Amino acid sequence: MAATKIYGRGDTEVRALNGLNIGFEQGRFTAIMGPSGSGKSTLMHCMAALDNLTEGQVLIGDTDLGTLNDRELTLLRRNRVGFVFQAYNLVPTLSARENITLPINLAGRQPDNGWFETVITAVGLGDRLSHRPSELSGGQQQRVAVSRALVGKPEIIFADEPTGNLDSRTGSEILEFMRRAVDSLGQTIVMVTHDPMAASHADRAVFLVDGAIHGELVDPSADRVLDYMKDLGD
Ligand code: ADP
Ligand code: MG
């Protein structure tokens, strides 16, 4: 059944998702775009089990999120999905390295031998790994947040405007880092962005309007994304 999410009731009812159907292939990088208020964040939260749909189903692999109890949802959020926020959401009292390993530690899991090193090397923070978030630049903090999402090898990572707080050069670094995670590590990533340049790093750009899929571009270039957005009147 198509996904619907309604906030509020009666006069204040908002249909944030309105009969939407979408799937994400493994090992691909997808950008979700659309005007402000089109339901992008709602879609990400519902897919990542941070919120639930009013109607419809979310499947992670073969698992229907709607059939899980609270404990099972907690485990799924810990072990099978990763989330990257615009505002980094790191724990200020922990070092970069501790932030990266936090989800694995919470899950009581041992990091895969070598995998942790692969991610740490890819993050490229070197001796800054012992620094706290306040001692890192925005771009460095976001690299830590992406690494934290990657290290548990989730089936899918959802990133909601991960470059929204970053200047374009730093944003590009994060995008290239995510692109490498898809290409070399086989990670599946879904990213919300407003930026046609950011979307051009993805394999596919999906456009949301009023809580429904308006269309999509495969191998989007920044120019084609910009043209599409102009046609949307955004
Ligand atoms: P986007 O991320 O594309 O900007 P959102 O998913 O945040 O859009 O919001 C979609 C619609 O749902 C908007 O009209 C927004 O005001 C509304 N909305 C989002 N979250 C809530 C909430 N917690 N309560 C009520 N309305 C909400
Ligand atoms: Mg949003």
PDB file of C-alpha atoms in Angstrom, residues 97-98 100-101 104 110-127 129 147-148 150-153 177 180 185:
ATOM      1  CA  ARG A  97      36.745   8.043  17.574  1.00  0.00           C
ATOM      2  CA  GLU A  98      34.350   7.342  20.467  1.00  0.00           C
ATOM      3  CA  ILE A 100      32.178   6.693  15.607  1.00  0.00           C
ATOM      4  CA  THR A 101      32.192   3.534  17.717  1.00  0.00           C
ATOM      5  CA  ILE A 104      28.543  -0.463  17.815  1.00  0.00           C
ATOM      6  CA  GLN A 110      32.444  -6.060  17.968  1.00  0.00           C
ATOM      7  CA  PRO A 111      33.532  -3.920  15.047  1.00  0.00           C
ATOM      8  CA  ASP A 112      34.354  -6.035  12.031  1.00  0.00           C
ATOM      9  CA  ASN A 113      38.145  -6.517  11.922  1.00  0.00           C
ATOM     10  CA  GLY A 114      39.597  -4.200   9.355  1.00  0.00           C
ATOM     11  CA  TRP A 115      36.287  -2.544   8.583  1.00  0.00           C
ATOM     12  CA  PHE A 116      36.687  -0.061  11.404  1.00  0.00           C
ATOM     13  CA  GLU A 117      40.185   0.771  10.135  1.00  0.00           C
ATOM     14  CA  THR A 118      38.857   1.106   6.592  1.00  0.00           C
ATOM     15  CA  VAL A 119      36.258   3.624   7.718  1.00  0.00           C
ATOM     16  CA  ILE A 120      38.700   5.482   9.975  1.00  0.00           C
ATOM     17  CA  THR A 121      41.203   5.690   7.138  1.00  0.00           C
ATOM     18  CA  ALA A 122      38.528   6.837   4.716  1.00  0.00           C
ATOM     19  CA  VAL A 123      37.386   9.556   7.120  1.00  0.00           C
ATOM     20  CA  GLY A 124      40.902  10.968   6.898  1.00  0.00           C
ATOM     21  CA  LEU A 125      40.990  12.650  10.304  1.00  0.00           C
ATOM     22  CA  GLY A 126      44.298  11.135  11.437  1.00  0.00           C
ATOM     23  CA  ASP A 127      45.290  12.454  14.870  1.00  0.00           C
ATOM     24  CA  LEU A 129      40.253  11.272  16.010  1.00  0.00           C
ATOM     25  CA  SER A 147      31.650   7.448   9.610  1.00  0.00           C
ATOM     26  CA  ARG A 148      29.475   6.724  12.627  1.00  0.00           C
ATOM     27  CA  LEU A 150      29.012   3.648   8.091  1.00  0.00           C
ATOM     28  CA  VAL A 151      30.866   1.733  10.764  1.00  0.00           C
ATOM     29  CA  GLY A 152      27.973  -0.512  11.739  1.00  0.00           C
ATOM     30  CA  LYS A 153      27.524  -1.582   8.088  1.00  0.00           C
ATOM     31  CA  PHE A 177      33.279  10.660   0.974  1.00  0.00           C
ATOM     32  CA  ARG A 180      33.358   6.476  -2.091  1.00  0.00           C
ATOM     33  CA  LEU A 185      32.290  -0.143   0.337  1.00  0.00           C
TER      34      LEU A 185
END
